Coordinates of C-alpha atoms and ligand atoms in Angstrom, one line a residue:
X690 CA -36.5 38.9 -29.8
X691 CA -33.4 39.6 -27.7
X692 CA -30.1 38.0 -27.5
X693 CA -29.6 35.5 -24.7
X694 CA -26.0 34.3 -25.1
X695 CA -23.1 35.2 -27.3
X696 CA -19.4 34.5 -27.8
X697 CA -17.0 37.1 -29.3
X698 CA -13.7 36.3 -30.9
X699 CA -13.4 33.1 -28.7
X700 CA -10.2 31.1 -28.9
X701 CA -9.7 28.1 -26.7
X702 CA -6.2 26.8 -26.6
X703 CA -4.6 23.8 -24.8
X704 CA -1.0 23.4 -24.1
X705 CA 0.1 20.5 -26.3
X706 CA 3.8 20.7 -25.5
X707 CA 3.7 17.4 -23.5
X708 CA 2.4 15.6 -26.6
X709 CA 5.2 17.1 -28.6
X710 CA 8.0 16.1 -26.2
X711 CA 8.4 19.5 -24.6
X712 CA 8.2 21.5 -27.8
X713 CA 6.0 24.5 -27.0
X714 CA 2.8 24.4 -29.0
X715 CA -0.8 25.4 -28.5
X716 CA -3.7 23.3 -29.8
X717 CA -6.5 25.7 -30.7
X718 CA -9.8 23.8 -30.3
X719 CA -11.7 27.1 -31.1
X720 CA -10.0 29.7 -33.2
X721 CA -11.9 33.0 -33.3
X722 CA -15.6 32.1 -33.0
X723 CA -18.2 34.9 -32.8
X724 CA -21.9 34.0 -32.7
X725 CA -25.0 34.7 -30.8
X726 CA -28.2 32.9 -29.7
X727 CA -31.5 34.6 -29.9
X728 CA -34.1 34.0 -27.1
X729 CA -36.5 31.3 -28.0
X730 CA -34.5 30.0 -31.0
X731 CA -32.4 26.9 -31.4
X732 CA -29.0 27.2 -32.9
X733 CA -27.6 24.1 -34.5
X734 CA -23.8 23.7 -34.2
X735 CA -22.6 21.2 -36.8
X736 CA -19.3 19.8 -38.0
X737 CA -17.2 16.7 -38.1
X738 CA -15.6 15.2 -35.1
X739 CA -12.7 17.5 -34.0
X740 CA -14.3 20.7 -35.3
X741 CA -14.7 22.2 -31.8
X742 CA -18.5 21.7 -31.4
X743 CA -18.4 20.4 -27.9
X744 CA -15.8 22.9 -26.8
X745 CA -18.1 25.7 -28.0
X746 CA -21.0 24.2 -26.1
X747 CA -18.9 24.3 -22.9
X748 CA -17.8 27.9 -23.5
X749 CA -21.4 28.9 -24.0
X750 CA -22.3 27.4 -20.6
X751 CA -19.3 28.9 -18.8
X752 CA -17.9 25.4 -18.1
X753 CA -14.8 26.3 -20.0
X754 CA -13.1 29.8 -20.0
X755 CA -11.9 31.0 -23.3
X756 CA -8.2 31.6 -23.7
X757 CA -9.1 34.7 -25.7
X758 CA -12.4 36.5 -26.3
X759 CA -15.5 36.6 -24.2
X760 CA -18.7 34.5 -23.5
X761 CA -21.8 36.3 -22.3
X762 CA -25.1 35.0 -20.9
X763 CA -27.6 37.8 -20.7
X764 CA -25.5 40.7 -19.5
X765 CA -23.0 38.5 -17.6
X766 CA -19.4 38.1 -18.8
X767 CA -19.0 34.4 -17.8
X768 CA -15.2 34.6 -17.8
X769 CA -15.2 37.6 -15.4
X770 CA -17.7 36.1 -12.8
X771 CA -16.5 34.9 -9.5
X772 CA -17.3 31.2 -8.7
X773 CA -20.4 31.8 -6.6
X774 CA -22.3 34.2 -9.0
X775 CA -21.4 31.7 -11.8
X776 CA -22.8 28.8 -9.8
X777 CA -26.0 30.8 -9.2
X778 CA -26.3 31.6 -12.9
X779 CA -25.8 27.9 -13.8
X780 CA -29.4 27.3 -12.7
X781 CA -30.4 29.0 -16.0
X782 CA -28.0 27.0 -18.2
X783 CA -28.1 23.3 -18.5
X784 CA -26.3 20.6 -20.5
X785 CA -27.7 17.3 -21.9
X786 CA -24.9 14.9 -22.8
X787 CA -24.6 12.4 -25.6
X788 CA -24.4 9.3 -23.3
X789 CA -27.2 9.3 -20.7
X790 CA -25.8 6.3 -18.9
X791 CA -22.5 7.9 -18.0
X792 CA -24.2 11.1 -16.8
X793 CA -26.3 9.2 -14.2
X794 CA -24.9 7.7 -11.1
X795 CA -25.3 3.9 -11.5
X796 CA -26.4 3.4 -7.8
X797 CA -28.6 6.4 -7.4
X798 CA -32.4 6.2 -7.8
X799 CA -33.4 8.2 -10.9
X800 CA -36.0 10.2 -8.9
X801 CA -33.2 11.4 -6.6
X802 CA -31.0 12.3 -9.6
X803 CA -33.8 14.6 -11.0
X804 CA -34.4 16.0 -7.5
X805 CA -30.7 17.0 -7.0
X806 CA -30.8 20.3 -9.0
X807 CA -33.8 21.4 -7.0
X808 CA -31.9 20.9 -3.8
X809 CA -28.9 22.9 -5.1
X810 CA -30.8 25.6 -6.9
X811 CA -34.2 25.9 -5.3
X812 CA -33.7 26.0 -1.5
X813 CA -36.9 28.0 -1.3
X814 CA -39.0 24.9 -2.1
X815 CA -40.5 22.6 0.5
X816 CA -39.9 18.9 0.4
X817 CA -43.5 18.4 -0.8
X818 CA -43.1 21.0 -3.6
X819 CA -39.9 19.2 -4.7
X820 CA -41.7 15.8 -4.8
X821 CA -44.5 17.4 -6.8
X822 CA -42.0 19.0 -9.2
X823 CA -40.0 15.8 -9.8
X824 CA -43.2 13.8 -10.5
X825 CA -44.4 16.5 -12.9
X826 CA -41.0 16.4 -14.8
X827 CA -41.3 12.6 -15.0
X828 CA -44.7 12.9 -16.5
X829 CA -43.6 15.6 -18.9
X830 CA -40.8 13.4 -20.3
X831 CA -43.2 10.4 -20.6
X832 CA -42.2 8.4 -17.5
X833 CA -44.3 7.4 -14.5
X834 CA -44.3 7.6 -10.7
X835 CA -43.3 4.0 -10.5
X836 CA -40.0 4.8 -12.2
X837 CA -38.8 7.2 -9.6
X838 CA -37.3 4.6 -7.3
X839 CA -35.5 2.6 -10.0
X840 CA -31.8 2.6 -10.9
X841 CA -30.4 3.8 -14.3
X842 CA -29.6 0.2 -15.5
X843 CA -33.3 -0.7 -15.3
X844 CA -34.1 1.6 -18.2
X845 CA -33.6 1.6 -22.0
X846 CA -31.2 4.2 -23.6
X847 CA -34.2 6.3 -24.7
X848 CA -35.7 6.3 -21.2
X849 CA -32.4 7.2 -19.7
X850 CA -32.1 10.2 -22.0
X851 CA -35.7 11.2 -20.9
X852 CA -34.4 11.1 -17.3
X853 CA -31.4 13.2 -18.2
X854 CA -33.7 15.8 -19.9
X855 CA -36.0 15.9 -16.9
X856 CA -33.0 16.5 -14.7
X857 CA -31.8 19.3 -17.0
X858 CA -35.2 21.0 -16.8
X859 CA -35.6 20.6 -13.0
X860 CA -34.2 24.0 -12.1
X861 CA -36.2 25.7 -14.9
X862 CA -33.3 26.8 -17.1
X863 CA -33.6 29.4 -19.8
X864 CA -30.8 27.9 -21.9
X865 CA -30.1 24.3 -22.8
X866 CA -27.1 22.9 -24.6
X867 CA -27.8 19.5 -26.1
X868 CA -24.5 17.8 -27.1
X869 CA -25.3 15.0 -29.6
X870 CA -28.3 14.0 -27.4
X871 CA -29.6 11.3 -29.8
X872 CA -26.5 10.0 -31.5
X873 CA -26.1 7.1 -29.0
X874 CA -29.8 6.0 -29.5
X875 CA -31.5 3.7 -32.0
X876 CA -33.0 5.5 -35.0
X877 CA -36.5 4.7 -33.9
X878 CA -35.9 6.2 -30.5
X879 CA -34.1 9.3 -31.8
X880 CA -37.3 10.6 -33.4
X881 CA -39.1 10.3 -30.0
X882 CA -36.4 12.2 -28.1
X883 CA -36.3 14.9 -30.8
X884 CA -40.0 15.3 -30.6
X885 CA -39.8 15.5 -26.8
X886 CA -37.1 18.2 -27.0
X887 CA -39.2 20.2 -29.4
X888 CA -42.3 19.9 -27.2
X889 CA -40.4 20.9 -24.0
X890 CA -38.7 23.8 -25.8
X891 CA -42.1 25.3 -26.5
X892 CA -43.5 24.5 -23.1
X893 CA -40.6 25.9 -21.2
X894 CA -39.7 28.8 -23.6
X895 CA -36.2 27.5 -23.9
X896 CA -33.3 28.8 -26.0
X897 CA -31.2 25.9 -27.2
X898 CA -27.8 25.2 -28.7
X899 CA -28.1 21.8 -30.4
X900 CA -24.7 20.1 -31.2
X901 CA -24.7 17.4 -33.8
X902 CA -22.7 15.9 -36.7
X903 CA -26.0 14.9 -38.3
X904 CA -27.5 17.5 -40.6
X905 CA -30.8 15.6 -40.9
X906 CA -31.3 16.0 -37.1
X907 CA -30.1 19.7 -37.3
X908 CA -32.7 20.4 -40.0
X909 CA -35.5 19.0 -38.0
X910 CA -34.8 20.7 -34.7
X911 CA -32.9 24.0 -35.4
X912 CA -33.9 27.5 -36.5
X913 CA -30.4 28.6 -37.3
X914 CA -27.2 26.7 -38.1
X915 CA -23.5 27.4 -37.6
X916 CA -21.1 25.1 -39.5
X917 CA -17.8 24.6 -37.8
X918 CA -14.6 23.4 -39.4
X919 CA -11.3 23.1 -37.4
X920 CA -12.4 25.5 -34.7
X921 CA -13.9 28.2 -37.0
X922 CA -17.4 29.0 -38.2
X923 CA -17.3 28.7 -42.0
X924 CA -21.0 29.3 -42.6
X925 CA -23.9 30.6 -40.6
X926 CA -27.5 31.1 -41.7
X927 CA -31.1 30.3 -40.9
X928 CA -31.8 26.5 -41.3
X929 CA -34.1 27.3 -44.2
X930 CA -31.5 29.3 -46.1
X931 CA -28.6 27.0 -45.4
X932 CA -30.5 23.9 -46.6
X933 CA -32.0 25.7 -49.7
X934 CA -28.7 27.4 -50.8
X935 CA -25.5 26.4 -49.0
X936 CA -22.7 28.7 -50.0
X937 CA -19.5 27.3 -48.4
X938 CA -17.9 24.3 -50.3
X939 CA -17.7 22.4 -47.0
X940 CA -21.4 22.9 -46.2
X941 CA -22.2 21.9 -49.8
X942 CA -20.3 18.7 -49.4
X943 CA -22.0 17.9 -46.1
X944 CA -25.4 18.5 -47.6
X945 CA -24.7 16.5 -50.7
X946 CA -24.4 13.4 -48.5
X947 CA -28.1 13.7 -47.4
X948 CA -30.5 11.7 -49.5
X949 CA -33.3 13.9 -50.7
X950 CA -37.0 13.1 -50.7
X951 CA -38.4 14.1 -54.1
X952 CA -36.9 16.8 -56.3
X953 CA -33.8 16.4 -58.5
X954 CA -31.0 14.3 -56.9
X955 CA -28.0 16.4 -56.0
X956 CA -24.5 15.3 -57.0
X957 CA -22.6 13.8 -54.1
X958 CA -19.4 15.6 -53.2
X959 CA -17.0 13.3 -51.5
X960 CA -14.5 15.0 -49.2
X961 CA -11.1 13.4 -49.4
X962 CA -9.0 12.8 -46.2
X963 CA -9.8 13.4 -42.6
X964 CA -10.2 16.8 -40.8
X965 CA -6.5 17.9 -40.2
X966 CA -5.0 17.9 -36.8
X967 CA -5.5 21.2 -35.0
X968 CA -1.9 20.8 -33.9
X969 CA -0.8 21.5 -37.4
X970 CA -3.6 23.3 -39.2
X971 CA -3.2 24.1 -42.9
X972 CA -2.2 27.7 -43.8
X973 CA -4.7 30.3 -45.0
X974 CA -8.1 28.7 -45.4
X975 CA -7.7 25.5 -43.3
X976 CA -10.2 23.7 -45.6
X977 CA -8.0 24.2 -48.7
X978 CA -6.4 20.7 -48.8
X979 CA -10.0 19.1 -49.0
X980 CA -11.9 21.8 -50.8
X981 CA -13.6 20.7 -54.0
X982 CA -13.7 24.3 -55.3
X983 CA -10.0 24.9 -54.7
X984 CA -9.1 22.3 -57.3
X985 CA -11.0 24.2 -59.9
X986 CA -9.4 27.6 -59.2
X987 CA -6.6 29.4 -61.1
X988 CA -3.1 29.2 -59.6
X989 CA -3.3 32.8 -58.2
X990 CA -6.7 32.1 -56.6
X991 CA -5.3 28.9 -55.1
X992 CA -2.4 30.9 -53.8
X993 CA -4.8 33.2 -52.1
X994 CA -6.6 30.3 -50.5
X995 CA -3.3 29.0 -49.1
X996 CA -2.1 32.3 -47.9
X997 CA -5.1 34.3 -46.6
X998 CA -7.5 33.2 -43.9
X999 CA -11.1 34.0 -45.1
X1000 CA -13.1 35.9 -42.5
X1001 CA -16.8 35.3 -41.9
X1002 CA -18.6 37.9 -44.1
X1003 CA -22.3 37.9 -44.8
X1004 CA -22.5 34.5 -43.2
X1005 CA -19.8 32.7 -45.1
X1006 CA -16.0 32.3 -44.7
X1007 CA -14.7 31.7 -48.3
X1008 CA -12.9 34.0 -50.7
X1009 CA -14.8 32.5 -53.6
X1010 CA -18.3 31.6 -52.3
X1011 CA -21.1 32.6 -54.6
Ligands
SF4_748 FE1 -12.2 26.5 -50.7 FE2 -10.6 28.7 -51.1 FE3 -13.1 29.0 -50.3 FE4 -11.3 27.9 -48.7 S1 -11.3 30.0 -49.4 S2 -13.3 27.2 -49.0 S3 -10.0 26.8 -50.1 S4 -12.4 28.2 -52.2

């Protein structure tokens, strides 16, 4: 299988001098991320709030230009494309947001909302073909023809997410970025939407980046996982490998919080403190102030953690990972 999208050495910085009363400072939301997405597979991007997950999703879609590094979709360097070719390429790359209500116009009939991408990206279709396609999309996401003329507030949260998914699929994309697509939904509805996404992925041969803070959801949906901490990938592996044998202390702590069905119970590793501010990241390995392994190391090894940034090597960024 071939590579569909990739980012290389991506850094995304925001000028934070205003927040610091004029003191020049960059806030690095992403700080040197390299990863790729293979055609037909789903990459889970997981991490706490503030880890840079959503920023990475937007870079992958060309909605945000990296400050440094490159983002490619197929052979296209998204940062080097002029606005018009980028707009044409967007047909193949779509985003599903966390909050379906805010991504639908409150006074626009949902059938028209799903039809809109066809008007933008498929001028070759006749009106009748567009009608047919909108109806087919509604049926694929479990909605009916009678829903087409209703407004967003007439639907439940799960139904609204179905509408948003139908709209994302309207222009027949190759690549879908789903940014926390079920975290605003009730648990019972989450399972239905995840099943729907899995089914549609098969049916439309989609490649997906699935952003979530919830490892249970990632395990269910994704083929591969990248774990982000403070704008850097700290571990990357196939889902099977990551869940069977996590190597980075941060991944281990995240996994230890998931209750296991059957098998020996794992010892819960509780991380102390919040993720640090990207305005003042810790030196060396940015995870060292919270790292459970760091506390068990010798003084010289701890000094190494504080001084030297670990690079991602063989899928893990830790000087002392097993
Ligand atoms: Fe922990 Fe050191 Fe590994 Fe960082 S490099 S994760 S501080 S052991």
